[in-house]
Coordinates of C-alpha atoms and ligand atoms in Angstrom, one line a residue:
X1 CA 3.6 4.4 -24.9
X2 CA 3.6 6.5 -21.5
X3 CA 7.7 6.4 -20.3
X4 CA 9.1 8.1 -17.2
X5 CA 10.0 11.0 -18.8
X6 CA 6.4 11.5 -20.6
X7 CA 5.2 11.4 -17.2
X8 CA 7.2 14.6 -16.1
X9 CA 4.8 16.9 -17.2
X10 CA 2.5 15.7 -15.0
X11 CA 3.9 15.7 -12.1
X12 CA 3.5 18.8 -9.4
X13 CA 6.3 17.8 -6.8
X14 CA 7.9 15.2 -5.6
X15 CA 6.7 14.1 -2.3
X16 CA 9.2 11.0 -1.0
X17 CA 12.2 10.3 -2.6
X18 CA 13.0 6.6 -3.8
X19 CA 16.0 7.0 -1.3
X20 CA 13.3 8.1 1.6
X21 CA 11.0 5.3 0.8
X22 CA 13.7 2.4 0.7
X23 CA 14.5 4.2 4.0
X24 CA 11.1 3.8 5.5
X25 CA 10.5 0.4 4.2
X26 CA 14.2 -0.7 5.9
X27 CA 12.8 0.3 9.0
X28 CA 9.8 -1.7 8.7
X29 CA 11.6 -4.6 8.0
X30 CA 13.5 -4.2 11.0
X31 CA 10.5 -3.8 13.3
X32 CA 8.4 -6.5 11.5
X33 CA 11.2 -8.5 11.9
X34 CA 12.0 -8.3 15.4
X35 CA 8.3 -8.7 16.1
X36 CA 8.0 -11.7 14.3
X37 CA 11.1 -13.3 15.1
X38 CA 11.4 -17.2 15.3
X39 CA 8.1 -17.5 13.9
X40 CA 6.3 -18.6 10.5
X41 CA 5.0 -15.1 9.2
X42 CA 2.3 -14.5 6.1
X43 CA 2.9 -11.5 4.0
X44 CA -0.1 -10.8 2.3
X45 CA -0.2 -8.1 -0.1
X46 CA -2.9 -6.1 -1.8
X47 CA -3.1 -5.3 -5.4
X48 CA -2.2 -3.5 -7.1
X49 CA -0.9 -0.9 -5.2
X50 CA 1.0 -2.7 -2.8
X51 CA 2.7 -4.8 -5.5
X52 CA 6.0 -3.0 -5.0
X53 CA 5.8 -2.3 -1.1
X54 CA 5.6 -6.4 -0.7
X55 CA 8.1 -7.1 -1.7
X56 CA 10.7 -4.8 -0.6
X57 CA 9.2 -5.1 2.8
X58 CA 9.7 -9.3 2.0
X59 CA 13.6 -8.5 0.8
X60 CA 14.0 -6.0 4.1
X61 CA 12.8 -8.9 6.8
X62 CA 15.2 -11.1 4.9
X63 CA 17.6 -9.0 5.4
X64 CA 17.4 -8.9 9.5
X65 CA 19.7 -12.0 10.7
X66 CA 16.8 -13.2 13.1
X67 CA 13.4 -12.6 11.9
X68 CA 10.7 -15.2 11.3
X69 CA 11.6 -18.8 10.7
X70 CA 10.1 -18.6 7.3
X71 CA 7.9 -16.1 5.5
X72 CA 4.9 -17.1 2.9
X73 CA 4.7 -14.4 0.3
X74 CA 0.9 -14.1 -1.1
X75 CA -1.8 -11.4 -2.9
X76 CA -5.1 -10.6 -2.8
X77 CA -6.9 -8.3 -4.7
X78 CA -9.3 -5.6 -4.4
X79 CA -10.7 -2.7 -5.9
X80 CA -12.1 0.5 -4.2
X81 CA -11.6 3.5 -6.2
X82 CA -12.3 2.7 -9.9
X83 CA -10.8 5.1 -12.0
X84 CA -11.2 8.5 -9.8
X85 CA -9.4 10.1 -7.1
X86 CA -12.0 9.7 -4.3
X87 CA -13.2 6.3 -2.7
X88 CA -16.3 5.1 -3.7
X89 CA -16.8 3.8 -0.3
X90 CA -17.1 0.6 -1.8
X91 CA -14.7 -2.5 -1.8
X92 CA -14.8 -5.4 -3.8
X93 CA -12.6 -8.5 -3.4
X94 CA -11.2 -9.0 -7.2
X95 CA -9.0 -12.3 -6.7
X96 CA -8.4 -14.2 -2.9
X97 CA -5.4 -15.5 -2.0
X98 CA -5.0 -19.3 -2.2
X99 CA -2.7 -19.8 1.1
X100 CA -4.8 -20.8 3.4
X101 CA -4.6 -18.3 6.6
X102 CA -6.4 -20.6 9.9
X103 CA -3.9 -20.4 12.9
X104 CA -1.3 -18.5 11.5
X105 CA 0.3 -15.0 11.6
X106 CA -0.6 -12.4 9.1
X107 CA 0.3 -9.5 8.1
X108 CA -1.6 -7.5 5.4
X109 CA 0.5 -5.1 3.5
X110 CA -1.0 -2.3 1.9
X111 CA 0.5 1.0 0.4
X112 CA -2.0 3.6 1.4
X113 CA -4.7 3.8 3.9
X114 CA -7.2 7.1 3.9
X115 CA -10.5 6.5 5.0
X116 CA -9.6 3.2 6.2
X117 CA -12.5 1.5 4.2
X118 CA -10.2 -1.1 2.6
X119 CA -8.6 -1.9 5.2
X120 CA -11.7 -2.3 8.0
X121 CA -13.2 -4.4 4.9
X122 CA -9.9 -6.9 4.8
X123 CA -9.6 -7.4 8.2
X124 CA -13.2 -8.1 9.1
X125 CA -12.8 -11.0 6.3
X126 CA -9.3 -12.4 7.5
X127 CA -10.3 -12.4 10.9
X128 CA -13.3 -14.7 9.4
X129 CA -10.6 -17.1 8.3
X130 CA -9.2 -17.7 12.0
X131 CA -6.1 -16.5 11.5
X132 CA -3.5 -16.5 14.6
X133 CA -3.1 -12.7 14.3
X134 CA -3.6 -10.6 11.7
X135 CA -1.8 -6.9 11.9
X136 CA -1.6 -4.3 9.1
X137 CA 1.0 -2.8 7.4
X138 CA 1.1 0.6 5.4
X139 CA 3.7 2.2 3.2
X140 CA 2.1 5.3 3.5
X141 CA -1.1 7.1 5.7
X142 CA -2.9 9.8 5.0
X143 CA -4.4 10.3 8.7
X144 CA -6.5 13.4 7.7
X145 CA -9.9 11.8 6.2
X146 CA -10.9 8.6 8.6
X147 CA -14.1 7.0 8.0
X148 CA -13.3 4.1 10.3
X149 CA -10.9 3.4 13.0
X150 CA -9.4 0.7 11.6
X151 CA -5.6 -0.5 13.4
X152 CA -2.4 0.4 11.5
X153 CA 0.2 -1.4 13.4
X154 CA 3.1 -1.1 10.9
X155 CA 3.4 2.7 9.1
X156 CA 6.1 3.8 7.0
X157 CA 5.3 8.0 6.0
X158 CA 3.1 10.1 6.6
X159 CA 1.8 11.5 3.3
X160 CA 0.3 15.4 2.7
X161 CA -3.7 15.8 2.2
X162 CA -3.8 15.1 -1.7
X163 CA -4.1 12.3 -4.1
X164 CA -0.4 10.6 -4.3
X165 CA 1.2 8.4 -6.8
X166 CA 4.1 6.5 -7.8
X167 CA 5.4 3.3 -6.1
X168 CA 2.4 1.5 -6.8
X169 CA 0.0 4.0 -6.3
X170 CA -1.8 4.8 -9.8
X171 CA -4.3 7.2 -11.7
X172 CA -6.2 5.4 -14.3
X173 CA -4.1 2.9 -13.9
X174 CA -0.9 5.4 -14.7
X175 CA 2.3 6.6 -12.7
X176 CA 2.4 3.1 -10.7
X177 CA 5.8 2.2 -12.0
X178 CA 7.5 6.0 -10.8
X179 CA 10.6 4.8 -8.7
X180 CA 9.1 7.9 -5.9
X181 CA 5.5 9.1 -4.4
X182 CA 4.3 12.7 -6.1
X183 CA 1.7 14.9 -6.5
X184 CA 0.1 15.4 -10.3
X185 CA -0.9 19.0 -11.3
X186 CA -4.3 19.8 -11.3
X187 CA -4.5 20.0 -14.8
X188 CA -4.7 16.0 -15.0
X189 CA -7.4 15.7 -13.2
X190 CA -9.7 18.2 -15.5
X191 CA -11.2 15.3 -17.7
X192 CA -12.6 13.8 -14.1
X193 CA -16.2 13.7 -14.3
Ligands
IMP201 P1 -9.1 3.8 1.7 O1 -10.1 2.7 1.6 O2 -9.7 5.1 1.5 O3 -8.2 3.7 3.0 O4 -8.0 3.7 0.5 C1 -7.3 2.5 0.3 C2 -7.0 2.4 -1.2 O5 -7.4 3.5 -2.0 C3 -5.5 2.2 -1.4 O6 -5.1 0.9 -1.4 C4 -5.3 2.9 -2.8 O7 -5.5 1.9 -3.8 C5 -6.4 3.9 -2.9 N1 -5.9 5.2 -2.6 C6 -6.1 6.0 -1.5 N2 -5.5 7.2 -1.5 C7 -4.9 7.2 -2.7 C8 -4.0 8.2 -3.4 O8 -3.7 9.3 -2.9 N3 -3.6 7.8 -4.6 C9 -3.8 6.6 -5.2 N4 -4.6 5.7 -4.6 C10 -5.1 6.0 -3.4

């Protein structure tokens, strides 16, 4: 059974703090918030990795005295990197959400964009629903390997050039539950094939 501590060894450096990430998701809410004010707003996150940014961003917005009228948490999700550290390119759509989304406001929360593939692939399919809006918000961007130019309206930090985890983000489905965001030693990744 894999515990924090177990996981130590594995870990290179700390990249964010937890206290620098509630930080960065505070300000979100603020500005998500204000931009949303008065108005019926659909949080829709996707898993897994955006499991824990969801909803601390949800309990930050609540926290602003006048943000939207009301706010529909919901999930979807998708799958785009199996078990590796690079993209596959490819996106598949695991489980929908069953809120429907026609003429309202949505924002997708996501924790990490890179090449932009999952997001550009969400958005083309929301936008099929007739949403109001739909906007996008990321926990945190790694700017430096585009693919497409897909919006990010919403960013909390800017993360280094390297595979990242903690706060959702996993390897082999590990390291999702770490409280911060870090970089693993190289030495994990030598069974990658
Ligand atoms: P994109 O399609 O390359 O923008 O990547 C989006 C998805 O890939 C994210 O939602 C993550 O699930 C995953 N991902 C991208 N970079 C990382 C990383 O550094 N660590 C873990 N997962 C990542």
């Amino acid at each position: 059974m894999k515990t924090i501590t177990d996981y130590d060894q594995h870990i290179e450096r700390m990249l964010f703090s937890p206290h620098e990430i509630a930080a960065a998701i505070d300000r979100l809410g603020e500005r998500i918030a204000r931009d949303y004010a008065g108005k019926p707003l659909v949080l829709l996150g996707v898993l897994k990795g955006a499991l824990y940014v969801t909803t601390d961003v949800a309990r930050a917005i609540a926290r602003r005295p006048d943000g939207p009228s009301e706010v529909t948490v919901t999930y979807l999700c998708v799958s785009s990197y199996g078990n590796r550290t690079r993209s596959s390119g490819e996106v598949r759509l695991l489980r929908d959400t069953s809120v429907p989304l026609a003429g309202r406001d949505v924002l997708l929360v996501e924790d990490i964009v890179d090449n932009g593939l999952t997001l550009a692939y969400l958005r083309a399919l929301l936008i099929g629903r007739e949403p109001a809006s739909v906007r996008s918000c990321v926990l945190f961007d790694k700017p430096y390997h585009r693919r497409v130019d897909v919006p990010v309206e919403y960013c909390g930090l800017v993360a280094p050039d390297a595979f990242v985890v903690g706060y959702g983000l996993d390897y082999q489905e590990l390291f999702r539950n770490l409280p911060y965001l870090a970089q693993l030693r190289p030495a994990v990744f030598t069974q990658e094939g």
